[in-house]
PDB file of C-alpha atoms in Angstrom:
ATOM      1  CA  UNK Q   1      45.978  44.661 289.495  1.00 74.00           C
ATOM      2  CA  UNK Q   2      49.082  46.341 290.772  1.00 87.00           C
ATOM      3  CA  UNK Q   3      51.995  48.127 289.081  1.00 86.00           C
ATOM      4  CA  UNK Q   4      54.124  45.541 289.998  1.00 88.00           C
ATOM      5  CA  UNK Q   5      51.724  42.778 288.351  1.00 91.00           C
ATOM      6  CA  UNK Q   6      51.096  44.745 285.349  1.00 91.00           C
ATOM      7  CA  UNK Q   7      54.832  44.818 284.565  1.00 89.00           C
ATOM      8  CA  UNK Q   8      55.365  41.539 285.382  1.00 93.00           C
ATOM      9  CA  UNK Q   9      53.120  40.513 283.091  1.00 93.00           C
ATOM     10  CA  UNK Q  10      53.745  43.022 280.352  1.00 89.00           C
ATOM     11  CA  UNK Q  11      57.779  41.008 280.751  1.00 88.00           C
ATOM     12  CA  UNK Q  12      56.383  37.866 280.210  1.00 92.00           C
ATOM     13  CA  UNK Q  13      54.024  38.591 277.445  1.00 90.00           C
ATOM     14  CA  UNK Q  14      57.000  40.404 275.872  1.00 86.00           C
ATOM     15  CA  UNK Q  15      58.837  37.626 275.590  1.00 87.00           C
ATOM     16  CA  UNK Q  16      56.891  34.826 275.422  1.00 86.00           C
ATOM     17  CA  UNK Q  17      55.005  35.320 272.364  1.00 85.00           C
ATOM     18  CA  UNK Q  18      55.713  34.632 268.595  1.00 82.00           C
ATOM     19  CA  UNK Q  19      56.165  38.666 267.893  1.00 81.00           C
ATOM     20  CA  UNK Q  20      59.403  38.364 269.657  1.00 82.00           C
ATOM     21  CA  UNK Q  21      60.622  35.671 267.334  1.00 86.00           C
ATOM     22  CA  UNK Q  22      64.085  37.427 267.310  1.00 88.00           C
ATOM     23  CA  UNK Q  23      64.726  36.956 270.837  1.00 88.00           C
ATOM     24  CA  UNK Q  24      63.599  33.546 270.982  1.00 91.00           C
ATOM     25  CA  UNK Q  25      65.561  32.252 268.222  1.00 93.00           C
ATOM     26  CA  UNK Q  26      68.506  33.531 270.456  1.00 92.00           C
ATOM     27  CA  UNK Q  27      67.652  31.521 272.968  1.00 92.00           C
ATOM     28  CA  UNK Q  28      66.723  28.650 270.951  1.00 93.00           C
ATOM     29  CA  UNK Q  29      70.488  28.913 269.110  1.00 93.00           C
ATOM     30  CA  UNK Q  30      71.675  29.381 272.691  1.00 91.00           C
ATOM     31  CA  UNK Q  31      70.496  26.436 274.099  1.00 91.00           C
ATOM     32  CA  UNK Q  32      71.006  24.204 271.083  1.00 91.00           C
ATOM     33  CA  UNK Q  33      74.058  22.567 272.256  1.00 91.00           C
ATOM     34  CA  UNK Q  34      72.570  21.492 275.994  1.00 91.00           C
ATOM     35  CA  UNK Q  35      70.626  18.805 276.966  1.00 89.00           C
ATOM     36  CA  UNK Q  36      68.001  18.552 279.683  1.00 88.00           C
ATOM     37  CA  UNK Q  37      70.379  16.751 281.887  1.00 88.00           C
ATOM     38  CA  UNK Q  38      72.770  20.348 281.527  1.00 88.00           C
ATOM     39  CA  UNK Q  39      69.713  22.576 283.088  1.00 87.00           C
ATOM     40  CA  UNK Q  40      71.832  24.097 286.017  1.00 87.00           C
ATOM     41  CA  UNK Q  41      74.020  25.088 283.230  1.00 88.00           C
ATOM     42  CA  UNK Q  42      71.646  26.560 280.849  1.00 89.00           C
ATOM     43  CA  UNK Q  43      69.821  28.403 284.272  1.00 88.00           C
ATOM     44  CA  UNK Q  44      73.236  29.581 284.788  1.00 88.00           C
ATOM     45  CA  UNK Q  45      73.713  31.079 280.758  1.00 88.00           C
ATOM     46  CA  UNK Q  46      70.072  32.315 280.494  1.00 88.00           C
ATOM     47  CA  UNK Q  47      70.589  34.093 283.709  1.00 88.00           C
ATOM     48  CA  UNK Q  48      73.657  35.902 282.403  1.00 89.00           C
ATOM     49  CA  UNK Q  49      71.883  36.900 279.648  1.00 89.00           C
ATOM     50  CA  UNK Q  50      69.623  38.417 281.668  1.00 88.00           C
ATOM     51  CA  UNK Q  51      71.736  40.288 284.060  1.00 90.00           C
ATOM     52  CA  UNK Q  52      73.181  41.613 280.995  1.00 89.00           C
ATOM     53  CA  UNK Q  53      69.806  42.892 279.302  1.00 88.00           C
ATOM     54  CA  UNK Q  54      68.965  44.195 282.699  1.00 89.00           C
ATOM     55  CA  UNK Q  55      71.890  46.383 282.639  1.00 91.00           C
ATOM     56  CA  UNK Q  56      71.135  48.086 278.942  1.00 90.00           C
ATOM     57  CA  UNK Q  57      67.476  48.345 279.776  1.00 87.00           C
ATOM     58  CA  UNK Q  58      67.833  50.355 282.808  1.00 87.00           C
ATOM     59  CA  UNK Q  59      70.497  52.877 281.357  1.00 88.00           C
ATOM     60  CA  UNK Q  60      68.087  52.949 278.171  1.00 86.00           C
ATOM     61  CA  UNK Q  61      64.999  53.464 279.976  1.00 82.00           C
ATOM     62  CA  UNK Q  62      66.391  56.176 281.833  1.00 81.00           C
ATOM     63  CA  UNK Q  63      67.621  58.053 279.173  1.00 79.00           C
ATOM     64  CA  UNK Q  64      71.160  57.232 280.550  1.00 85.00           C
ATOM     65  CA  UNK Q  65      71.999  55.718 277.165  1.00 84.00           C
ATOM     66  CA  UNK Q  66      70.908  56.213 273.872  1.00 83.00           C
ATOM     67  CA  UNK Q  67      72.023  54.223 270.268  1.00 83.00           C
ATOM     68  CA  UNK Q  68      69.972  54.296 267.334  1.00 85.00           C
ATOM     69  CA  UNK Q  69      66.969  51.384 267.215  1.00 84.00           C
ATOM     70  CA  UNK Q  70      68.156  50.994 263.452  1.00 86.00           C
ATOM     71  CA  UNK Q  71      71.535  49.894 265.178  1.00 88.00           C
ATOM     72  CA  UNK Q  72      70.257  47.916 267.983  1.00 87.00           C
ATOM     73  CA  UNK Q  73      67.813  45.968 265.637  1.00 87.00           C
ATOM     74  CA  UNK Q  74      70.361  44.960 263.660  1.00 90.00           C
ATOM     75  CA  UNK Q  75      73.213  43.693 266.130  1.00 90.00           C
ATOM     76  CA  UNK Q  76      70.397  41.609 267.720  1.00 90.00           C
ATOM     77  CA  UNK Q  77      70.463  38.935 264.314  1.00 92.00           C
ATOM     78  CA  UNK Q  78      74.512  39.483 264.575  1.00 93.00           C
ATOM     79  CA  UNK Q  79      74.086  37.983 268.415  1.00 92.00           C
ATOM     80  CA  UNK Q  80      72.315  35.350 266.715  1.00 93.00           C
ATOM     81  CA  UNK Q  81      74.426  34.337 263.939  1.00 94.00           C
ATOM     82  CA  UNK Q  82      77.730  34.357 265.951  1.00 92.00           C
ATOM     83  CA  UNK Q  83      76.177  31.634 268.783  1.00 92.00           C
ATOM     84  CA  UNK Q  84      75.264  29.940 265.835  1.00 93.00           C
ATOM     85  CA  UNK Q  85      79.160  29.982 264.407  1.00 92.00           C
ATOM     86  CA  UNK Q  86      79.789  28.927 268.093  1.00 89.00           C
ATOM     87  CA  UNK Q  87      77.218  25.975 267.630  1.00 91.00           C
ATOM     88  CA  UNK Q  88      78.697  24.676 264.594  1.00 90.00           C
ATOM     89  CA  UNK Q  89      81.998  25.044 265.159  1.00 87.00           C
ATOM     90  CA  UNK Q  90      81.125  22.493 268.704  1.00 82.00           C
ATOM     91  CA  UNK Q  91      79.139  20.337 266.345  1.00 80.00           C
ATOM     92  CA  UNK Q  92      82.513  19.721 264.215  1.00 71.00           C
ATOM     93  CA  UNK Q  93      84.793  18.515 267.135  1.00 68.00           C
ATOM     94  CA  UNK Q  94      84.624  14.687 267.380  1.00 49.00           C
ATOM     95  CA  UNK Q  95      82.847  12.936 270.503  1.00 50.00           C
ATOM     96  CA  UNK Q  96      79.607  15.502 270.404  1.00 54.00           C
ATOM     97  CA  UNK Q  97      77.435  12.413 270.810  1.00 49.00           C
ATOM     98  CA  UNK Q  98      79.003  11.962 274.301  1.00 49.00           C
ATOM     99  CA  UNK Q  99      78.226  14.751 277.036  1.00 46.00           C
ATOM    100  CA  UNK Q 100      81.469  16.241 277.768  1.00 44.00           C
ATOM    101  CA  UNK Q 101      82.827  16.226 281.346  1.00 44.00           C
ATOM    102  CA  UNK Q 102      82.507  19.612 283.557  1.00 45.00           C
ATOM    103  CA  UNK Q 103      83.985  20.566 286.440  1.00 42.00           C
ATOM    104  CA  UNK Q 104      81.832  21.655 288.830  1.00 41.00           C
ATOM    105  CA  UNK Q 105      82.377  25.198 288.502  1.00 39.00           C
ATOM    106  CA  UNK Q 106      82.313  25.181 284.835  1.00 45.00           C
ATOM    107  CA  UNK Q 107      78.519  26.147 285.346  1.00 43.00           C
ATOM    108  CA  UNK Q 108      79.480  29.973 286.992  1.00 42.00           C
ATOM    109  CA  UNK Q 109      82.518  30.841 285.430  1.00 43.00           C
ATOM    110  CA  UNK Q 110      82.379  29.243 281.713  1.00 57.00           C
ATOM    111  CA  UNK Q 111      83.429  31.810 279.195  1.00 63.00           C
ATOM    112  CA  UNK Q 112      79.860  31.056 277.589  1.00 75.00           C
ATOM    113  CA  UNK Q 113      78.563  32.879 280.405  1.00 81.00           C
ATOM    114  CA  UNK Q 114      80.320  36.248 280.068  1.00 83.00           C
ATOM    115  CA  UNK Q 115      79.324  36.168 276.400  1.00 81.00           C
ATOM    116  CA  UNK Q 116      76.041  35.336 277.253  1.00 86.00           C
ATOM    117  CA  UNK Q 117      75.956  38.300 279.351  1.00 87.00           C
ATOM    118  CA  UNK Q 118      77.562  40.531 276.457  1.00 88.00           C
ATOM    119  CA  UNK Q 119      74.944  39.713 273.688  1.00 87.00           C
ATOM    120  CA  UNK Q 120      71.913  40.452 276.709  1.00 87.00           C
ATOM    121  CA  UNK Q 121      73.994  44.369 276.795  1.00 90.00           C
ATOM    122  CA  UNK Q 122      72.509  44.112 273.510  1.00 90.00           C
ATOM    123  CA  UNK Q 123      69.200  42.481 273.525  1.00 88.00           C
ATOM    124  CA  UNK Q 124      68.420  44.648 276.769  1.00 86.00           C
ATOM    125  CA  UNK Q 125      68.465  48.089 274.626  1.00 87.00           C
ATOM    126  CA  UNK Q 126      66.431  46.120 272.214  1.00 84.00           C
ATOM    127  CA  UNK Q 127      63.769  45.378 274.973  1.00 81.00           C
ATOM    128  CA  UNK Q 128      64.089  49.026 276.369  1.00 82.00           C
ATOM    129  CA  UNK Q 129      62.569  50.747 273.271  1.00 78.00           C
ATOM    130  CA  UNK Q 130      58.995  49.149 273.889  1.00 79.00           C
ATOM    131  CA  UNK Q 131      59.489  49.759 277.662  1.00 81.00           C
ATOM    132  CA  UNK Q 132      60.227  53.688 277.208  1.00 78.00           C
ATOM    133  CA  UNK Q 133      56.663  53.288 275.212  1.00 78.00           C
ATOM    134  CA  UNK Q 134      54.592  51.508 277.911  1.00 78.00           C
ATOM    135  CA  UNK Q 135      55.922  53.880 280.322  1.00 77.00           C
ATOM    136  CA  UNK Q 136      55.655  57.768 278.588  1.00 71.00           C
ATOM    137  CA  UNK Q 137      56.784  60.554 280.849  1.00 67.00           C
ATOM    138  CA  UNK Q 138      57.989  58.165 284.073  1.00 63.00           C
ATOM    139  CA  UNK Q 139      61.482  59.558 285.200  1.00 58.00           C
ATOM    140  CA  UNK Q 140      62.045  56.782 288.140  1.00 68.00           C
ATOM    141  CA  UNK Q 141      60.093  53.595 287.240  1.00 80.00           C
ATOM    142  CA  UNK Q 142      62.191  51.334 289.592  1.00 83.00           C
ATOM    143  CA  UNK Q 143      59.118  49.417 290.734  1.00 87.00           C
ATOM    144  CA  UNK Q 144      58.089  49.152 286.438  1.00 87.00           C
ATOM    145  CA  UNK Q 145      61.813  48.088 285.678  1.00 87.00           C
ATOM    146  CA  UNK Q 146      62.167  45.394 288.287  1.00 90.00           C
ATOM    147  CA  UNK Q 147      58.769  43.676 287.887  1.00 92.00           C
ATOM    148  CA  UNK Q 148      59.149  43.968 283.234  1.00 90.00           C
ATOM    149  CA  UNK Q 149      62.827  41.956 284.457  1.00 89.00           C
ATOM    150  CA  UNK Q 150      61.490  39.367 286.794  1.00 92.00           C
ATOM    151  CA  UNK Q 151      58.498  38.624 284.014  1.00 92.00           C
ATOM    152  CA  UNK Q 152      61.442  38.776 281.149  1.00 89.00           C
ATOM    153  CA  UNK Q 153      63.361  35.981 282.785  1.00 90.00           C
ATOM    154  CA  UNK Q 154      60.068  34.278 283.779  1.00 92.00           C
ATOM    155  CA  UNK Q 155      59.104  33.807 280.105  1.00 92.00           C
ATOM    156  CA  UNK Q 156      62.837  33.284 279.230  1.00 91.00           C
ATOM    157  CA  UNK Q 157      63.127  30.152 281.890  1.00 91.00           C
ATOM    158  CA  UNK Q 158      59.620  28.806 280.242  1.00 93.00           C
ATOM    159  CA  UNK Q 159      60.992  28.975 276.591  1.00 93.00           C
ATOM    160  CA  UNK Q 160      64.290  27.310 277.750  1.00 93.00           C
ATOM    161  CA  UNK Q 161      62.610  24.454 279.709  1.00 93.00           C
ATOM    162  CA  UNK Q 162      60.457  24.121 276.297  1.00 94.00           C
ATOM    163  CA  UNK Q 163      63.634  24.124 274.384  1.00 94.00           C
ATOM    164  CA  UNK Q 164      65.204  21.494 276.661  1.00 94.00           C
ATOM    165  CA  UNK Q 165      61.857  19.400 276.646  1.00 94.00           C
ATOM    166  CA  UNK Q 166      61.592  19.206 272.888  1.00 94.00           C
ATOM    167  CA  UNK Q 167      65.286  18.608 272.678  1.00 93.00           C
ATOM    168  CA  UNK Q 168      65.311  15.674 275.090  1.00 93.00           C
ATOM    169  CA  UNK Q 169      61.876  14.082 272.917  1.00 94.00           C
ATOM    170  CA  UNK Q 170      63.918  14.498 269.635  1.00 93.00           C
ATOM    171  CA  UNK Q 171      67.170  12.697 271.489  1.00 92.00           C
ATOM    172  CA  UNK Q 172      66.066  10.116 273.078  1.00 90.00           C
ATOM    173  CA  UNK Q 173      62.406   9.612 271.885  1.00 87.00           C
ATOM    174  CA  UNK Q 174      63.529   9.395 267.819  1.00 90.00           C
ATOM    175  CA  UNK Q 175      67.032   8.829 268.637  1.00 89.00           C
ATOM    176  CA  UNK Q 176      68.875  11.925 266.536  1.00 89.00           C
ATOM    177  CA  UNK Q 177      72.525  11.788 267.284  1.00 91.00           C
ATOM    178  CA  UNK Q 178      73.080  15.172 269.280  1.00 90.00           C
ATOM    179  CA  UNK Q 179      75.408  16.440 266.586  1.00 91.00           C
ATOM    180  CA  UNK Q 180      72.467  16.544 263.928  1.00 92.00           C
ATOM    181  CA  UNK Q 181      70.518  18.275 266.506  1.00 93.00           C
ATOM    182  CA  UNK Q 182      72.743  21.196 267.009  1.00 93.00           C
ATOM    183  CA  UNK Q 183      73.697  21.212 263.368  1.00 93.00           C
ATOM    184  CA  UNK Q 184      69.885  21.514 262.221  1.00 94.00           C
ATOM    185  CA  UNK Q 185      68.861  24.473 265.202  1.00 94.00           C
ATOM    186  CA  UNK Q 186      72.026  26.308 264.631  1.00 94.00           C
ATOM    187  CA  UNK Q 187      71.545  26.217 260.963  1.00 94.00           C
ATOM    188  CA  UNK Q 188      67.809  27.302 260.918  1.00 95.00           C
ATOM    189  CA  UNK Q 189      68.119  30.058 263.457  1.00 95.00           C
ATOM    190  CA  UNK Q 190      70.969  31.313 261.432  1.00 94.00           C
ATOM    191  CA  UNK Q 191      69.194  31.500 258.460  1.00 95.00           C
ATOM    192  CA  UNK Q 192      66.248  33.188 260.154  1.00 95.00           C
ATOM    193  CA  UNK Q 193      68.937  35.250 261.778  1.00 94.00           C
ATOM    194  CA  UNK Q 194      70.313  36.090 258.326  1.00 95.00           C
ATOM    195  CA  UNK Q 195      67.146  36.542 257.227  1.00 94.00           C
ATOM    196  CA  UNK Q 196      66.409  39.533 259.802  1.00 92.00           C
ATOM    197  CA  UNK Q 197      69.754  41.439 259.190  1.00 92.00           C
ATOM    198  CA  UNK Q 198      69.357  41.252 255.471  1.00 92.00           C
ATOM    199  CA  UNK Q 199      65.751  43.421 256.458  1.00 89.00           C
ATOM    200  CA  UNK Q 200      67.631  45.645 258.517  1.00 86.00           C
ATOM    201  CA  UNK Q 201      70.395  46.108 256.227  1.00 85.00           C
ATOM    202  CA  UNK Q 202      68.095  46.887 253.174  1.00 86.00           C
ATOM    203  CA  UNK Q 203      65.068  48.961 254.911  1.00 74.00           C
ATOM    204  CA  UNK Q 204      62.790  46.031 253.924  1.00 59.00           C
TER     205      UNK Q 204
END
């Protein structure tokens, strides 16, 4: 198997398994308020998430960086708990039940976006930490960082299409109004997210 292989699937695997339950509630509290019809829009967020943890995890993994993990570990639940705020705080405006009208460029420039892209600054030096590990004494390992990337967003794009797919089954398969949706995801990854900063806060 080649480098490029091995890193791509190291990427995936590192995000696309229950281990990395912090990251994945993100995206689950991210894509909350979307439907399946709203893909080019979440392809559009999740891909500004990623440029942004692409960013961190290059300057991290080549030293050009450096915070604390302790610190790192616990701004990820804080990314968490403030797109849940976000989530609830949609859920409470009338007319939820309705998709709202975009314009068509809403989908590249949507403020959503550029946040998106802040909290993956974030979850990037989060990633970078087991990446430094995998790869030891490397000081170039632009073929390692690009492939761990590509198999990042990979997974990412398979968890959001899951999202989307369970989403649409619960919408229009039982009927939920979309308002209960988002207020029931938002308010359990919250709680998980609370959950993980309390542990970071305390040592436990």
């Amino acid at each position: 198997m080649s480098v490029f292989q091995t890193y791509l699937q190291l990427g995936f695997f590192h995000i696309f398994n229950l281990q990395a339950y912090d990251h994945l509630v993100f995206l689950l509290a991210l894509c909350a308020p979307y439907v399946l019809g709203d893909w080019r829009r979440v392809v559009a967020l999740v891909t500004s998430f990623t440029l942004g943890h692409s960013l961190t995890l290059a300057l991290a993994t080549l030293g050009v960086v450096q915070f604390p993990p302790a610190v790192i570990e616990a701004l990820i639940p804080v990314t968490i708990l403030l797109t849940c705020a976000a989530n609830l705080r949609q859920a409470g405006r009338a007319g939820l039940s309705r998709p709202p009208r975009r314009r068509p460029e809403s989908v590249l420039w949507a403020p959503t976006n550029a946040l998106a892209a802040g909290f993956g600054l974030i979850h990037g030096l989060g990633f970078s930490n087991y990446l430094r590990e995998l790869l030891g004494q490397q000081s170039r390992p632009v073929l390692e960082l690009l492939s761990f990337n590509v198999g990042v967003e990979i997974g990412q794009l398979l968890i959001v299409g899951l999202i989307l797919l369970v989403g649409f089954l619960v919408l229009r398969g039982l009927g939920t109004p979309r308002r209960d949706w988002l207020l029931v995801v938002s308010g359990a990854a919250g709680g998980i997210a609370a959950v993980l900063l309390l542990n970071q806060l305390t040592g436990a």
